[in-house]
Coordinates of C-alpha atoms and ligand atoms in Angstrom, one line a residue:
M814 CA 0.0 0.0 0.0
T815 CA 2.7 2.5 1.1
E816 CA 4.8 1.4 -1.9
S817 CA 2.0 2.0 -4.4
L818 CA 1.2 5.4 -2.9
L819 CA 4.9 6.4 -3.2
T820 CA 5.0 5.3 -6.8
A821 CA 1.8 7.2 -7.6
G822 CA 3.3 10.3 -5.8
T823 CA 6.5 10.0 -7.8
W824 CA 4.7 9.9 -11.2
F825 CA 2.4 12.6 -10.0
M826 CA 5.5 14.7 -9.5
G827 CA 6.6 14.0 -13.1
F828 CA 3.1 15.2 -14.2
L829 CA 3.4 18.3 -12.0
G830 CA 6.8 19.0 -13.7
L831 CA 5.2 18.9 -17.2
A832 CA 2.2 21.0 -16.1
T833 CA 4.5 23.5 -14.4
M834 CA 6.8 23.9 -17.4
M835 CA 3.8 24.4 -19.8
S836 CA 2.2 27.0 -17.6
L837 CA 5.4 28.9 -16.8
F838 CA 6.1 29.3 -20.5
S839 CA 2.9 31.5 -20.7
V840 CA 2.7 33.0 -17.1
T841 CA 5.8 33.9 -15.0
A842 CA 5.4 33.1 -11.3
P843 CA 4.7 36.5 -9.7
Y844 CA 7.4 36.8 -7.1
G845 CA 10.7 38.7 -7.1
R846 CA 10.9 41.2 -10.0
Y847 CA 7.5 40.0 -11.3
F848 CA 5.6 40.7 -8.1
K849 CA 2.6 43.1 -8.4
P850 CA 0.3 44.1 -5.6
G851 CA -3.3 42.9 -5.7
I852 CA -2.7 39.2 -6.3
G853 CA -4.0 38.1 -2.9
P854 CA -2.5 37.9 0.6
T855 CA 1.3 38.2 0.9
I856 CA 4.1 37.3 3.4
S857 CA 7.6 38.7 3.7
T858 CA 10.1 37.1 1.3
R859 CA 12.3 36.0 4.2
W860 CA 9.4 34.2 6.0
G861 CA 8.1 33.0 2.7
W862 CA 11.3 31.1 2.0
I863 CA 11.5 29.7 5.5
L864 CA 7.9 28.5 5.5
M865 CA 8.1 27.1 1.9
E866 CA 11.3 25.1 2.3
S867 CA 10.8 23.9 5.9
P868 CA 9.2 20.5 5.0
S869 CA 12.4 19.7 3.2
V870 CA 14.4 20.1 6.4
F871 CA 11.9 18.9 9.1
L872 CA 9.6 16.4 7.4
F873 CA 12.5 14.8 5.5
A874 CA 14.5 14.5 8.8
A875 CA 11.5 13.0 10.6
L876 CA 10.9 10.5 7.9
V877 CA 14.5 9.5 7.9
V878 CA 14.5 9.0 11.7
I879 CA 11.3 6.9 11.5
N880 CA 12.6 4.9 8.4
P881 CA 16.4 5.1 8.7
P882 CA 18.4 4.2 5.6
K883 CA 20.2 0.9 5.8
S884 CA 23.5 1.9 4.1
A885 CA 26.2 4.5 4.8
F886 CA 25.9 5.4 1.1
A887 CA 22.2 6.5 1.6
W888 CA 23.1 8.4 4.8
L889 CA 25.6 10.4 2.8
L890 CA 22.8 11.4 0.4
V891 CA 20.6 12.3 3.4
A892 CA 23.4 14.6 4.7
L893 CA 23.7 16.3 1.3
W894 CA 19.9 16.8 1.1
E895 CA 19.8 18.4 4.6
W896 CA 22.9 20.5 3.8
H897 CA 21.2 22.0 0.8
Y898 CA 17.9 22.6 2.6
L899 CA 19.5 24.1 5.7
Y900 CA 21.3 26.5 3.4
R901 CA 18.1 27.4 1.4
T902 CA 15.8 27.6 4.4
F903 CA 17.9 29.5 6.9
I904 CA 21.1 30.9 5.4
F905 CA 19.7 32.1 2.0
S906 CA 16.7 33.7 3.7
S907 CA 18.9 35.5 6.2
I908 CA 21.2 37.1 3.5
L909 CA 18.3 38.6 1.5
R910 CA 18.8 42.3 1.0
R911 CA 15.1 43.0 0.7
P912 CA 13.8 40.5 3.3
K913 CA 10.5 42.4 3.8
K914 CA 9.6 42.5 0.1
P915 CA 6.2 40.8 -0.2
M916 CA 5.8 37.4 -1.7
P917 CA 2.3 36.0 -2.7
L918 CA 1.1 33.5 0.0
S919 CA -0.2 31.3 -2.9
I920 CA 3.3 30.8 -4.2
V921 CA 4.6 29.9 -0.7
L922 CA 1.7 27.4 -0.1
T923 CA 2.2 25.8 -3.5
G924 CA 5.9 25.5 -2.8
F925 CA 5.2 24.1 0.7
C926 CA 2.9 21.4 -0.7
F927 CA 5.4 20.5 -3.4
N928 CA 8.1 20.2 -0.7
L929 CA 5.8 17.9 1.4
L930 CA 5.5 15.5 -1.6
N931 CA 9.1 15.8 -2.7
S932 CA 10.6 15.2 0.8
T933 CA 8.3 12.2 1.3
I934 CA 9.1 10.3 -1.9
N935 CA 12.8 11.1 -1.6
A936 CA 13.1 10.1 2.1
F937 CA 11.4 6.8 1.4
A938 CA 13.5 6.1 -1.7
L939 CA 16.7 6.3 0.4
H940 CA 15.4 3.8 3.0
N941 CA 16.4 0.7 1.0
L942 CA 19.1 2.2 -1.1
E943 CA 22.4 0.2 -1.3
Q944 CA 25.7 1.5 -2.7
P945 CA 25.6 0.9 -6.5
A946 CA 28.1 -1.6 -7.8
G947 CA 30.2 -1.9 -11.0
G948 CA 29.8 0.9 -13.6
Y949 CA 26.9 2.4 -11.6
F950 CA 29.3 3.1 -8.8
Y951 CA 31.5 5.4 -11.0
L952 CA 28.3 7.1 -12.3
S953 CA 27.4 7.7 -8.7
I954 CA 30.8 9.2 -7.9
F955 CA 30.4 11.5 -11.0
G956 CA 27.0 12.5 -9.5
F957 CA 28.5 13.5 -6.2
V958 CA 31.1 15.7 -8.0
L959 CA 28.3 17.3 -10.0
F960 CA 26.3 17.9 -6.8
F961 CA 29.2 19.8 -5.2
V962 CA 30.0 21.8 -8.4
G963 CA 26.3 22.8 -8.8
F964 CA 26.1 23.7 -5.1
Y965 CA 29.2 25.9 -5.4
I966 CA 27.8 27.6 -8.5
H967 CA 24.4 28.4 -7.1
V968 CA 25.6 29.5 -3.7
R969 CA 28.2 31.8 -5.1
S970 CA 25.6 33.2 -7.6
D971 CA 23.0 33.7 -4.8
Y972 CA 25.7 35.6 -2.9
L973 CA 26.7 37.8 -5.8
L974 CA 23.1 38.7 -6.5
Q975 CA 22.6 39.8 -2.9
T976 CA 25.7 42.0 -3.0
L977 CA 24.5 44.0 -6.0
R978 CA 22.4 46.2 -3.8
K979 CA 23.6 48.2 -0.9
Q980 CA 21.5 48.0 2.3
G981 CA 18.2 49.8 1.7
E982 CA 18.5 49.9 -2.1
N983 CA 15.6 48.4 -4.1
D984 CA 16.6 48.7 -7.7
Y985 CA 18.0 46.1 -10.1
K986 CA 21.4 46.1 -11.7
I987 CA 23.1 44.0 -14.3
P988 CA 25.1 41.3 -12.4
K989 CA 28.7 40.9 -13.6
G990 CA 31.5 38.5 -12.9
F991 CA 31.7 34.7 -12.4
L992 CA 29.2 32.9 -14.6
F993 CA 27.0 36.1 -14.9
D994 CA 29.2 37.1 -17.8
L995 CA 27.8 34.1 -19.7
V996 CA 24.3 33.6 -18.5
V997 CA 21.7 35.7 -16.6
S998 CA 20.7 32.9 -14.2
P999 CA 23.8 31.0 -13.0
N1000 CA 22.0 30.4 -9.7
Y1001 CA 19.4 28.4 -11.6
F1002 CA 22.0 26.6 -13.7
G1003 CA 23.9 25.6 -10.5
E1004 CA 20.7 24.4 -8.9
I1005 CA 19.9 22.2 -11.9
V1006 CA 23.5 20.8 -12.1
Q1007 CA 23.3 20.0 -8.3
W1008 CA 20.0 18.1 -8.4
T1009 CA 21.0 16.3 -11.6
G1010 CA 24.1 15.3 -9.7
F1011 CA 22.0 14.1 -6.8
A1012 CA 19.9 12.0 -9.1
L1013 CA 23.0 10.4 -10.7
A1014 CA 24.5 9.8 -7.3
S1015 CA 21.4 8.1 -5.9
Q1016 CA 19.9 6.7 -9.1
T1017 CA 16.4 6.7 -7.7
L1018 CA 13.3 7.6 -9.6
P1019 CA 12.1 10.3 -7.1
A1020 CA 15.5 12.0 -7.4
W1021 CA 15.3 12.0 -11.2
M1022 CA 11.7 13.4 -11.0
F1023 CA 13.0 16.2 -8.7
A1024 CA 15.8 17.0 -11.1
F1025 CA 13.3 17.1 -14.0
Y1026 CA 10.9 19.3 -11.9
T1027 CA 13.8 21.7 -11.2
V1028 CA 14.5 22.1 -14.9
A1029 CA 10.7 22.5 -15.6
N1030 CA 10.5 25.2 -13.0
L1031 CA 13.7 27.1 -13.6
L1032 CA 14.2 27.0 -17.4
P1033 CA 11.1 29.1 -18.3
R1034 CA 12.0 31.5 -15.5
A1035 CA 15.5 31.9 -16.7
L1036 CA 14.2 32.7 -20.2
S1037 CA 11.8 35.3 -18.6
H1038 CA 14.7 36.8 -16.7
R1039 CA 16.7 37.2 -19.9
R1040 CA 13.7 38.9 -21.7
W1041 CA 13.3 41.2 -18.7
Y1042 CA 17.0 42.3 -18.8
V1043 CA 16.6 43.0 -22.6
D1044 CA 13.5 45.1 -22.0
N1045 CA 14.9 47.0 -19.0
F1046 CA 18.6 47.6 -19.7
K1047 CA 19.7 49.2 -23.0
E1048 CA 23.3 48.1 -22.2
F1049 CA 22.5 44.5 -21.7
S1050 CA 24.6 42.2 -23.9
T1051 CA 22.3 40.1 -26.0
S1052 CA 25.1 37.6 -26.5
K1053 CA 24.5 36.5 -22.9
K1054 CA 22.4 33.3 -22.7
A1055 CA 19.6 32.6 -20.2
L1056 CA 20.6 29.4 -18.4
I1057 CA 23.3 27.3 -20.0
P1058 CA 26.6 28.9 -21.0
W1059 CA 27.0 29.3 -24.8
L1060 CA 23.9 27.2 -25.5
L1061 CA 20.5 28.4 -24.1
Ligands
NDP1426 P1 16.2 35.3 -8.6 O1 17.5 35.2 -9.4 O2 15.0 35.8 -9.3 O3 16.5 36.3 -7.3 C1 17.3 35.9 -6.3 C2 17.6 37.1 -5.4 O4 18.5 38.0 -6.1 C3 16.4 37.9 -5.0 O5 16.6 38.4 -3.7 C4 16.4 39.1 -6.0 O6 15.8 40.3 -5.6 C5 17.9 39.3 -6.2 N1 18.2 39.7 -7.6 C6 18.1 39.0 -8.7 N2 18.5 39.7 -9.8 C7 18.9 40.9 -9.3 C8 19.4 42.1 -10.0 N3 19.6 42.2 -11.3 N4 19.7 43.2 -9.2 C9 19.5 43.1 -7.8 N5 19.0 42.0 -7.2 C10 18.7 40.9 -7.9 O7 16.0 33.8 -8.0 P2 14.7 33.2 -7.2 O8 14.3 34.2 -6.1 O9 13.8 32.7 -8.2 O10 15.4 31.9 -6.5 C11 16.3 32.0 -5.4 C12 17.1 30.7 -5.3 O11 16.2 29.6 -5.1 C13 17.9 30.3 -6.5 O12 19.2 29.9 -6.1 C14 17.2 29.2 -7.2 O13 18.1 28.4 -7.8 C15 16.4 28.5 -6.0 N6 15.1 28.0 -6.5 C16 15.0 26.6 -6.7 C17 13.9 26.1 -7.2 C18 13.8 24.6 -7.5 O14 12.8 24.2 -8.2 N7 14.7 23.8 -7.1 C19 12.7 26.9 -7.5 C20 12.9 28.3 -7.3 C21 14.1 28.8 -6.8 P3 14.2 40.5 -5.8 O15 13.5 39.5 -4.9 O16 14.0 41.9 -5.4 O17 13.9 40.2 -7.2

């Protein structure tokens, strides 16, 4: 019973990924630079991020304690998951330069529900996971490397974006340096590389669904960001890509 519910939840997430990608190509999620007053109740951006991401820290940890992984390999993946989500929930939210900027509650609640599902299917997937053998082991090592590279790229990009504004400033600037010279959203690129690495390292269907969902969510938004820079900055270099250096 639990098994079939988890399988259904995992495929549902794949469906959500497709639906999200299709809708985000026509409507950009109204937070950050796309926020406009009058779209329902709001919450501060800082508390929005903390609330939205908290299931990925707390529910995931609780499920792992109730259903502990049986291999050291799976525990390593648990540690990486928690490492990322402690960063996103508590550190990223605390370095925001405009922490009180409103975020629609609808976005926060949608993200919260998504994280409930994602944490559940991924925590259960790690329960029976053994260390891969043969060629799969080397694929897995490559996945760990990608995870760390992606984490470095997105954390460094998050930090550079936050340092664009001085305390109290609200306006937008063209980010420069690091991968910002090649793409407008290296933070999204790093996030995608990281979760692709996690999926390669663990080789579980829920981790692959999450990697797919991350692309589905962030690719259309990176394209919107690029259009936004073109529309708002005359000096924006149109040779700069949206998400993937030299490609897209
Ligand atoms: P954005 O790049 O839109 O914004 C990130 C932060 O940088 C915001 O505080 C924003 O301010 C600020 N910022 C962005 N561009 C500029 C600029 N040109 N000048 C000044 N400040 C700027 O990212 P998101 O908020 O969408 O995402 C934040 C993080 O969460 C990213 O690392 C992303 O990868 C991750 N994420 C992951 C998802 C997943 O599916 N796994 C989904 C969504 C996000 P302001 O708020 O004022 O715009």
